[in-house]
Tab-separated table of C-alpha atoms in Angstrom:
chain	number	residue	atom	x	y	z
A	1	ILE	CA	28.086	-15.866	-20.282
A	2	TYR	CA	28.869	-17.611	-17.007
A	3	PHE	CA	27.015	-19.752	-14.513
A	4	TRP	CA	26.229	-17.826	-11.339
A	5	LYS	CA	26.555	-20.808	-9.033
A	6	SER	CA	26.151	-24.538	-8.936
A	7	SER	CA	22.472	-25.402	-8.947
A	8	ALA	CA	20.094	-28.268	-8.950
A	9	CYS	CA	18.688	-27.157	-12.331
A	10	SER	CA	18.419	-30.107	-14.676
A	11	SER	CA	19.014	-28.174	-17.915
A	12	THR	CA	20.340	-24.917	-19.331
A	13	THR	CA	18.863	-22.751	-22.071
A	14	ILE	CA	20.076	-19.402	-23.426
A	15	TRP	CA	18.003	-16.690	-25.081
A	16	ASP	CA	19.961	-14.896	-27.825
A	17	GLY	CA	17.389	-12.224	-28.588
A	18	ALA	CA	15.351	-14.424	-30.940
A	19	THR	CA	15.321	-18.067	-29.831
A	20	TRP	CA	16.153	-20.391	-26.928
A	21	SER	CA	19.187	-22.640	-27.364
A	22	ASN	CA	17.629	-25.601	-25.563
A	23	GLY	CA	13.923	-24.986	-25.684
A	24	VAL	CA	11.622	-22.775	-23.638
A	25	PRO	CA	12.694	-22.896	-19.963
A	26	ASP	CA	10.604	-24.558	-17.311
A	27	ALA	CA	10.808	-24.681	-13.525
A	28	ASN	CA	13.805	-27.048	-13.772
A	29	ALA	CA	15.861	-24.935	-16.177
A	30	TYR	CA	18.745	-22.524	-15.691
A	31	ALA	CA	17.645	-19.723	-18.053
A	32	ILE	CA	20.143	-17.069	-19.301
A	33	ILE	CA	18.843	-13.918	-20.947
A	34	ASN	CA	21.613	-12.977	-23.387
A	35	GLY	CA	19.497	-10.778	-25.658
A	36	ALA	CA	16.607	-8.347	-25.148
A	37	TYR	CA	13.538	-10.176	-23.862
A	38	SER	CA	9.971	-9.058	-23.203
A	39	THR	CA	7.468	-11.380	-21.532
A	40	GLY	CA	4.652	-9.513	-23.279
A	41	THR	CA	6.146	-10.402	-26.664
A	42	ASP	CA	8.350	-13.444	-26.090
A	43	GLY	CA	6.330	-15.301	-23.421
A	44	ASP	CA	6.190	-15.677	-19.654
A	45	LEU	CA	8.975	-17.309	-17.690
A	46	ALA	CA	9.097	-19.900	-14.882
A	47	THR	CA	12.655	-21.010	-14.149
A	48	CYS	CA	14.927	-22.746	-11.656
A	49	VAL	CA	17.492	-19.930	-12.004
A	50	LEU	CA	17.050	-16.746	-14.042
A	51	GLN	CA	20.295	-14.996	-15.036
A	52	VAL	CA	19.908	-11.597	-16.728
A	53	ASP	CA	22.843	-10.771	-18.997
A	54	ALA	CA	20.905	-8.302	-21.194
A	55	SER	CA	17.643	-6.344	-20.989
A	56	LEU	CA	14.693	-8.195	-19.495
A	57	THR	CA	11.239	-6.562	-19.316
A	58	LEU	CA	8.359	-8.201	-17.470
A	59	ASP	CA	5.336	-6.632	-19.139
A	60	SER	CA	2.715	-9.364	-19.264
A	61	THR	CA	-0.251	-9.610	-16.932
A	62	THR	CA	0.954	-13.002	-15.674
A	63	GLY	CA	3.643	-13.036	-13.026
A	64	VAL	CA	7.103	-14.573	-13.507
A	65	THR	CA	8.481	-17.069	-10.988
A	66	ALA	CA	12.062	-18.202	-10.392
A	67	GLY	CA	14.070	-20.112	-7.805
A	68	ASP	CA	17.000	-17.683	-7.855
A	69	VAL	CA	17.578	-14.476	-9.884
A	70	LEU	CA	20.834	-12.770	-10.880
A	71	VAL	CA	20.979	-9.443	-12.662
A	72	THR	CA	24.562	-8.969	-13.806
A	73	ALA	CA	26.521	-5.660	-14.010
A	74	GLY	CA	25.496	-3.377	-16.842
A	75	ASN	CA	22.178	-5.160	-17.472
A	76	THR	CA	18.574	-4.331	-16.609
A	77	LEU	CA	15.453	-5.924	-15.226
A	78	THR	CA	12.258	-3.857	-15.540
A	79	ILE	CA	8.938	-4.934	-14.005
A	80	ASP	CA	6.052	-3.027	-15.536
A	81	GLU	CA	2.997	-1.999	-13.537
A	82	THR	CA	0.872	-4.974	-14.687
A	83	SER	CA	3.449	-7.634	-13.882
A	84	SER	CA	5.277	-9.252	-10.970
A	85	LEU	CA	8.271	-11.376	-10.067
A	86	THR	CA	8.222	-13.993	-7.269
A	87	VAL	CA	11.600	-15.426	-6.207
A	88	SER	CA	11.475	-18.457	-3.931
A	89	GLY	CA	15.253	-18.316	-3.323
A	90	ASP	CA	17.838	-15.511	-3.513
A	91	PHE	CA	17.802	-12.288	-5.565
A	92	THR	CA	21.139	-10.680	-6.484
A	93	ASN	CA	21.422	-7.434	-8.425
A	94	THR	CA	24.656	-5.803	-9.627
A	95	GLY	CA	22.891	-4.157	-12.580
A	96	THR	CA	19.676	-2.086	-12.584
A	97	VAL	CA	16.259	-3.246	-11.327
A	98	SER	CA	13.244	-0.999	-11.812
A	99	LEU	CA	9.596	-1.482	-10.760
A	100	ASN	CA	6.888	0.737	-12.286
A	101	SER	CA	3.425	1.882	-11.324
A	102	THR	CA	0.522	4.038	-12.500
A	103	ALA	CA	-2.556	5.420	-10.721
A	104	ASP	CA	-4.323	2.104	-11.388
A	105	ASP	CA	-1.591	-0.583	-11.351
A	106	TYR	CA	1.487	-1.454	-9.287
A	107	SER	CA	4.215	-3.969	-9.936
A	108	SER	CA	5.307	-6.454	-7.273
A	109	LEU	CA	8.574	-8.120	-6.340
A	110	ILE	CA	8.558	-10.861	-3.706
A	111	VAL	CA	11.795	-12.497	-2.520
A	112	THR	CA	11.652	-15.348	0.000
A	113	GLY	CA	15.422	-15.721	0.418
A	114	THR	CA	18.088	-13.007	0.609
A	115	ALA	CA	18.006	-9.886	-1.554
A	116	THR	CA	21.341	-8.261	-2.431
A	117	GLY	CA	21.709	-4.954	-4.287
A	118	ASP	CA	19.383	-1.963	-4.658
A	119	ILE	CA	16.080	-1.734	-6.491
A	120	THR	CA	14.224	1.369	-7.738
A	121	TYR	CA	10.462	1.543	-7.241
A	122	ASN	CA	8.894	4.261	-9.426
A	123	ARG	CA	5.778	4.896	-7.384
A	124	PHE	CA	2.783	6.906	-8.569
A	125	VAL	CA	1.887	9.834	-6.272
A	126	ASN	CA	-1.220	12.007	-6.662
A	127	SER	CA	-0.897	15.664	-7.630
A	128	TYR	CA	-1.320	18.615	-5.269
A	129	ASN	CA	-4.511	19.337	-7.222
A	130	ASP	CA	-5.949	16.334	-9.086
A	131	GLY	CA	-8.561	18.370	-10.994
A	132	LEU	CA	-11.403	16.528	-9.285
A	133	GLY	CA	-11.650	18.697	-6.193
A	134	GLY	CA	-8.951	16.782	-4.315
A	135	GLY	CA	-5.262	16.017	-4.199
A	136	TRP	CA	-2.344	14.745	-2.134
A	137	ASP	CA	-1.473	11.130	-1.412
A	138	LEU	CA	-0.417	8.950	1.543
A	139	VAL	CA	2.725	6.951	0.795
A	140	GLY	CA	5.697	5.182	2.390
A	141	SER	CA	9.001	3.999	1.100
A	142	PRO	CA	9.182	0.400	-0.280
A	143	THR	CA	12.959	0.632	-0.022
A	144	VAL	CA	15.562	1.756	2.525
A	145	MET	CA	16.418	5.370	1.610
A	146	THR	CA	17.474	8.679	3.202
A	147	ILE	CA	15.213	11.697	2.899
A	148	LYS	CA	18.051	13.744	1.376
A	149	ASP	CA	18.677	11.174	-1.379
A	150	PHE	CA	14.946	11.051	-2.050
A	151	ILE	CA	14.708	14.818	-2.459
A	152	THR	CA	17.812	14.890	-4.656
A	153	ALA	CA	16.200	12.387	-7.003
A	154	ASN	CA	12.631	13.665	-6.849
A	155	GLY	CA	12.548	17.278	-5.576
A	156	ALA	CA	11.665	18.665	-9.001
A	157	ASN	CA	8.510	16.520	-9.093
A	158	ILE	CA	7.188	17.449	-5.612
A	159	GLU	CA	5.002	20.493	-5.091
A	160	VAL	CA	6.636	23.363	-3.176
A	161	LEU	CA	4.614	25.257	-0.562
A	162	GLY	CA	6.521	28.373	0.454
A	163	SER	CA	9.784	27.158	2.013
A	164	ASP	CA	8.542	23.566	2.372
A	165	TYR	CA	7.859	20.587	0.143
A	166	ALA	CA	4.390	19.090	-0.051
A	167	PHE	CA	5.886	16.168	1.873
A	168	SER	CA	5.419	15.647	5.598
A	169	GLN	CA	5.175	13.191	8.446
A	170	TYR	CA	2.469	13.142	11.113
A	171	ASP	CA	3.212	13.457	14.807
A	172	ASN	CA	0.212	12.075	16.718
A	173	ALA	CA	1.641	13.281	20.051
A	174	ILE	CA	0.859	16.856	18.967
A	175	GLY	CA	-1.754	16.048	16.350
A	176	ASP	CA	0.018	17.954	13.578
A	177	TRP	CA	1.982	17.602	10.337
A	178	ILE	CA	5.701	18.306	10.145
A	179	ARG	CA	6.801	19.289	6.624
A	180	TYR	CA	10.228	18.807	5.107
A	181	GLU	CA	11.957	22.055	4.199
A	182	THR	CA	13.341	22.788	0.761
A	183	GLY	CA	16.584	24.115	2.265
A	184	SER	CA	17.777	20.888	3.932
A	185	GLN	CA	16.579	17.451	4.930
A	186	THR	CA	17.870	14.930	7.461
A	187	GLY	CA	17.080	11.405	8.488
A	188	SER	CA	15.702	8.426	6.575
A	189	PHE	CA	12.344	6.959	5.779
A	190	THR	CA	11.131	4.890	8.692
A	191	THR	CA	10.124	1.389	7.580
A	192	GLY	CA	6.337	1.032	7.886
A	193	GLN	CA	5.699	4.729	8.431
A	194	GLY	CA	3.370	6.700	6.193
A	195	TYR	CA	3.903	10.223	4.851
A	196	SER	CA	1.719	12.755	3.065
A	197	MET	CA	3.021	13.804	-0.313
A	198	ALA	CA	1.855	15.649	-3.455
A	199	THR	CA	3.494	15.900	-6.833
A	200	VAL	CA	3.675	19.124	-8.860
A	201	GLU	CA	0.339	20.515	-9.947
A	202	VAL	CA	-0.275	20.684	-13.671
A	203	SER	CA	-2.050	23.874	-14.699
A	204	PRO	CA	-4.842	23.505	-15.574
A	205	PRO	CA	-5.035	20.134	-13.816
A	206	PRO	CA	-6.297	17.314	-16.088
A	207	PRO	CA	-9.226	15.656	-14.310
A	208	GLY	CA	-8.403	12.084	-13.314
A	209	ALA	CA	-4.948	12.118	-14.885
A	210	ALA	CA	-2.956	14.250	-12.462
A	211	GLY	CA	0.062	12.846	-10.663
A	212	ALA	CA	3.532	11.570	-11.345
A	213	THR	CA	5.935	8.844	-10.251
A	214	VAL	CA	8.713	9.363	-7.715
A	215	ALA	CA	11.707	7.033	-7.400
A	216	PHE	CA	12.483	5.139	-4.171
A	217	THR	CA	15.917	3.529	-4.512
A	218	GLY	CA	17.567	1.263	-1.954
A	219	ALA	CA	17.526	-2.178	-0.403
A	220	MET	CA	14.195	-3.988	-0.318
A	221	GLN	CA	12.571	-5.671	2.654
A	222	THR	CA	12.237	-9.438	2.495
A	223	THR	CA	11.405	-10.348	6.090
A	224	SER	CA	8.599	-9.369	8.483
A	225	GLN	CA	8.636	-5.718	9.556
A	226	SER	CA	6.961	-3.744	12.350
A	227	ILE	CA	6.498	-0.187	13.522
A	228	ASN	CA	5.419	1.008	16.980
A	229	VAL	CA	2.039	2.743	17.242
A	230	ILE	CA	0.393	4.496	20.193
A	231	ASN	CA	-2.905	6.035	21.211
A	232	ASN	CA	-1.997	9.566	22.214
A	233	ASN	CA	-5.641	10.720	22.242
A	234	GLY	CA	-6.093	13.368	24.897
A	235	LEU	CA	-2.392	13.862	25.598
A	236	ASN	CA	-2.228	17.504	26.759
A	237	GLY	CA	-5.514	17.947	24.932
A	238	VAL	CA	-3.885	17.652	21.506
A	239	GLY	CA	-2.701	14.048	21.013
A	240	ARG	CA	-4.415	11.668	18.597
A	241	ARG	CA	-5.122	7.955	18.369
A	242	TRP	CA	-4.393	7.947	14.629
A	243	ASN	CA	-1.111	6.552	13.300
A	244	LEU	CA	-0.062	7.019	9.650
A	245	VAL	CA	1.606	3.765	8.533
A	246	SER	CA	2.479	2.173	5.223
A	247	ASN	CA	3.112	-1.118	3.441
A	248	PRO	CA	6.902	-1.504	3.586
A	249	PHE	CA	7.228	-4.078	0.841
A	250	PRO	CA	7.668	-3.654	-2.948
A	251	SER	CA	4.613	-5.900	-3.346
A	252	TYR	CA	0.975	-5.868	-2.369
A	253	ILE	CA	-0.137	-7.251	1.000
A	254	ASN	CA	-3.430	-8.929	1.862
A	255	GLY	CA	-5.747	-6.471	3.549
A	256	ASN	CA	-8.409	-8.712	5.065
A	257	THR	CA	-9.543	-12.306	5.518
A	258	ALA	CA	-11.201	-12.416	2.094
A	259	ALA	CA	-7.851	-11.555	0.493
A	260	GLY	CA	-5.832	-14.173	2.325
A	261	ALA	CA	-5.609	-16.189	5.554
A	262	THR	CA	-2.617	-14.109	6.654
A	263	ASN	CA	-3.610	-10.484	6.284
A	264	PHE	CA	-3.055	-7.071	7.815
A	265	ILE	CA	-6.309	-6.579	9.731
A	266	ASP	CA	-6.552	-10.055	11.297
A	267	THR	CA	-2.889	-9.970	12.280
A	268	ASN	CA	-3.250	-6.583	14.012
A	269	LEU	CA	-6.776	-6.757	15.492
A	270	ALA	CA	-5.410	-6.661	19.042
A	271	VAL	CA	-3.322	-3.577	18.211
A	272	ILE	CA	-6.101	-1.588	16.480
A	273	ASP	CA	-8.712	0.207	18.619
A	274	GLY	CA	-11.836	-1.940	18.400
A	275	ASN	CA	-14.011	1.121	17.881
A	276	TYR	CA	-12.039	1.880	14.710
A	277	GLY	CA	-11.435	-1.665	13.454
A	278	ALA	CA	-10.435	-0.744	9.921
A	279	VAL	CA	-7.892	0.648	7.496
A	280	TYR	CA	-8.608	4.308	6.572
A	281	GLY	CA	-7.335	5.089	3.070
A	282	TRP	CA	-7.168	8.520	1.445
A	283	ASN	CA	-9.038	8.513	-1.884
A	284	GLY	CA	-7.916	11.978	-2.999
A	285	SER	CA	-10.690	13.972	-1.291
A	286	SER	CA	-11.875	11.960	1.725
A	287	TYR	CA	-11.223	8.740	3.659
A	288	THR	CA	-12.508	5.352	2.557
A	289	ILE	CA	-12.930	2.685	5.189
A	290	TYR	CA	-11.844	-0.928	4.546
A	291	ASN	CA	-12.284	-3.783	6.997
A	292	LEU	CA	-13.607	-7.353	7.368
A	293	LEU	CA	-16.989	-6.332	5.892
A	294	ASP	CA	-15.387	-5.762	2.536
A	295	GLY	CA	-14.595	-8.219	-0.217
A	296	ALA	CA	-10.929	-9.024	-0.804
A	297	PHE	CA	-8.777	-5.915	-0.846
A	298	SER	CA	-5.036	-5.503	-1.143
A	299	ILE	CA	-2.735	-2.686	0.036
A	300	ALA	CA	-0.404	-1.491	-2.717
A	301	PRO	CA	3.427	-1.297	-2.440
A	302	GLY	CA	4.391	1.787	-0.428
A	303	GLN	CA	0.735	2.665	0.245
A	304	GLY	CA	0.130	4.868	3.299
A	305	PHE	CA	-3.012	4.594	5.441
A	306	TRP	CA	-4.324	5.353	8.948
A	307	ILE	CA	-5.026	2.977	11.803
A	308	ALA	CA	-6.257	3.910	15.299
A	309	ALA	CA	-4.032	2.423	18.008
A	310	ALA	CA	-5.660	0.812	21.038
A	311	SER	CA	-2.851	1.082	23.591
A	312	GLU	CA	-1.613	4.221	25.326
A	313	SER	CA	1.825	2.612	25.341
A	314	GLU	CA	3.824	1.861	22.225
A	315	VAL	CA	2.912	-1.496	20.649
A	316	ALA	CA	4.262	-3.124	17.471
A	317	LEU	CA	2.049	-3.076	14.396
A	318	ASN	CA	3.120	-5.968	12.195
A	319	PHE	CA	3.668	-6.374	8.479
A	320	THR	CA	4.577	-10.058	8.032
A	321	ALA	CA	6.305	-11.541	5.017
A	322	ALA	CA	3.404	-14.031	4.753
A	323	MET	CA	0.990	-11.152	3.974
A	324	ARG	CA	2.777	-10.424	0.685
A	325	THR	CA	0.939	-11.093	-2.540
A	326	THR	CA	1.136	-10.159	-6.210
A	327	THR	CA	-2.677	-9.810	-6.417
A	328	GLY	CA	-4.035	-6.307	-6.608
A	329	SER	CA	-4.463	-3.196	-8.732
A	330	GLY	CA	-4.584	0.434	-7.709
A	331	ASP	CA	-4.151	1.936	-4.299
A	332	PHE	CA	-6.967	-0.014	-2.634
A	333	VAL	CA	-8.698	-2.927	-4.369
A	334	THR	CA	-12.091	-4.397	-3.572
A	335	GLY	CA	-13.468	-7.680	-4.821
A	336	PRO	CA	-16.869	-9.441	-4.613
A	337	GLN	CA	-18.486	-9.207	-1.181
A	338	PRO	CA	-20.072	-11.918	0.926
A	339	LEU	CA	-23.855	-11.710	1.416
A	340	THR	CA	-24.229	-8.345	3.107
A	341	TYR	CA	-27.062	-5.820	3.035
A	342	TYR	CA	-26.072	-2.185	2.948
A	343	VAL	CA	-27.821	1.112	3.616
A	344	GLY	CA	-26.057	4.460	3.225
A	345	LEU	CA	-27.210	7.856	4.421
A	346	LYS	CA	-25.817	11.070	2.944
A	347	LEU	CA	-26.190	14.615	4.230
A	348	TYR	CA	-26.371	17.412	1.678
A	349	ASN	CA	-26.254	21.166	1.857
A	350	GLY	CA	-27.957	22.035	-1.418
A	351	GLU	CA	-26.120	19.924	-3.968
A	352	ILE	CA	-22.953	19.581	-1.876
A	353	GLU	CA	-22.439	16.344	0.010
A	354	LYS	CA	-21.309	17.156	3.595
A	355	ALA	CA	-21.215	13.758	5.342
A	356	THR	CA	-22.108	10.073	5.051
A	357	THR	CA	-22.780	7.172	7.403
A	358	ASP	CA	-23.190	3.506	6.476
A	359	PHE	CA	-25.092	0.505	7.853
A	360	TYR	CA	-24.152	-3.120	7.118
A	361	PHE	CA	-26.164	-6.211	7.942
A	362	ARG	CA	-24.576	-9.629	7.897
A	363	GLY	CA	-25.203	-12.924	9.690
A	364	GLY	CA	-23.207	-13.537	12.860
A	365	LEU	CA	-22.736	-9.877	13.856
A	366	SER	CA	-24.103	-8.287	17.027
A	367	LEU	CA	-25.729	-5.019	18.139
A	368	GLY	CA	-22.607	-4.258	20.131
A	369	LEU	CA	-19.008	-3.701	19.040
A	370	ASP	CA	-17.794	-6.169	16.395
A	371	SER	CA	-14.064	-5.582	16.084
A	372	GLY	CA	-12.918	-5.460	12.487
A	373	TYR	CA	-16.457	-4.739	11.254
A	374	ASP	CA	-17.630	-1.606	13.069
A	375	ALA	CA	-15.527	1.475	12.402
A	376	GLY	CA	-15.667	4.900	14.035
A	377	ALA	CA	-15.583	8.051	11.918
A	378	PHE	CA	-12.102	9.392	11.258
A	379	ASN	CA	-13.492	12.866	12.139
A	380	GLN	CA	-15.422	12.431	15.400
A	381	SER	CA	-17.060	15.828	14.832
A	382	THR	CA	-18.614	14.689	11.566
A	383	LYS	CA	-22.085	16.108	10.870
A	384	LEU	CA	-23.655	12.656	10.344
A	385	SER	CA	-22.896	9.471	12.278
A	386	THR	CA	-24.504	6.718	14.343
A	387	ARG	CA	-24.025	5.033	17.713
A	388	LEU	CA	-23.983	1.331	18.474
A	389	PRO	CA	-27.416	-0.029	19.492
A	390	GLN	CA	-25.747	-1.695	22.490
A	391	GLY	CA	-22.695	-0.794	24.528
A	392	SER	CA	-20.892	2.522	24.785
A	393	ASN	CA	-22.337	5.574	23.034
A	394	GLN	CA	-19.154	7.628	23.194
A	395	THR	CA	-17.917	6.857	19.676
A	396	ALA	CA	-19.441	8.285	16.496
A	397	PHE	CA	-19.468	5.484	13.907
A	398	ALA	CA	-19.103	5.786	10.160
A	399	ARG	CA	-19.680	2.035	9.688
A	400	ASN	CA	-22.293	0.365	11.907
A	401	ALA	CA	-22.359	-3.408	11.350
A	402	MET	CA	-25.189	-5.567	12.738
A	403	GLY	CA	-26.793	-8.984	12.311
A	404	MET	CA	-29.527	-9.638	9.742
A	405	ASP	CA	-32.306	-9.450	12.331
A	406	ALA	CA	-31.323	-5.840	13.139
A	407	MET	CA	-32.853	-4.639	9.878
A	408	GLN	CA	-36.161	-4.321	11.696
A	409	ASN	CA	-36.903	-2.196	14.763
A	410	THR	CA	-33.324	-1.241	15.738
A	411	ARG	CA	-32.462	2.245	16.977
A	412	VAL	CA	-28.943	3.576	16.391
């Protein structure tokens, strides 16, 4: 046992695997874990400094907070999918730090100061065939990592399609996917970029239970990040406005105003095409639209999603450190909605649903374009859509948001 550094902590207490030497630590205590500790069994932690000299598992539903954290060589810190760790100071790891996830829950690690040493995020990725008529996933790396290292660690868990992995990036200049070959891989994950990926199909696929975790190992991001996006729609007749991006942090981020004052959509409204003012998330078989109409939603660690860029020149799409949160569960999370009336239309061929379009009515919205509320269809050739009652009729909308008075005598 040794003290990591001089600190302003007013007391010291050591866990020996059964009891604390100087009482349960509080926010002013220098806490040393010198025996196996589980927050689910032994209680949550809130410390001035947390030094891990043994095995520490955060497996409660309440997050752990600390001023500084040190994981010493040969020791482990594991954050289970229902838990989180928020560090207001520095995070130093010379041991092993692992974060876990499932299809429904994702762990979070937020560091305000400097993070030193690698972490491993075991991220859930949907199967090639999920047994529910869908498959695949959109993901990004919550750590800094090369593609080759990723394949070395996870290749056995990723579906193989001929000579390629079910793992690709999207080039919106040509409107096409570029898969990674099984023979060789180059380059690194681009921070903030999204990728399509599918884990090995289980035969027969178990409905609702398909998928596996893949390990992203490397340095974590602690400061604001950005990625350039561009509207290449119409470039040589093949370019697209759609950019596949991802949450670059090993924590959730606020998706909209209801989730937090600093959030992804509000921060990037000027960057996103107003006709498509939303986040488009893959639900396994189709795209779900999330924007300012929705209740609070969070974007999971390493979650990929589409946005439509407004500019025909490259512009930075921002993921700020202030967006980070430990609140969320699953890939996309919705909470209670403000007073909003909703009407949905669905088009069927026999018993098969072919298309949908949605109407929302809320006070303060107009018959024209309301950025962040109206959202064009991801597929502009969809068989069912609407047009705005006022303004341009060139865009097919999947979400048409209007004021309360538009519920009577409004043509779309």
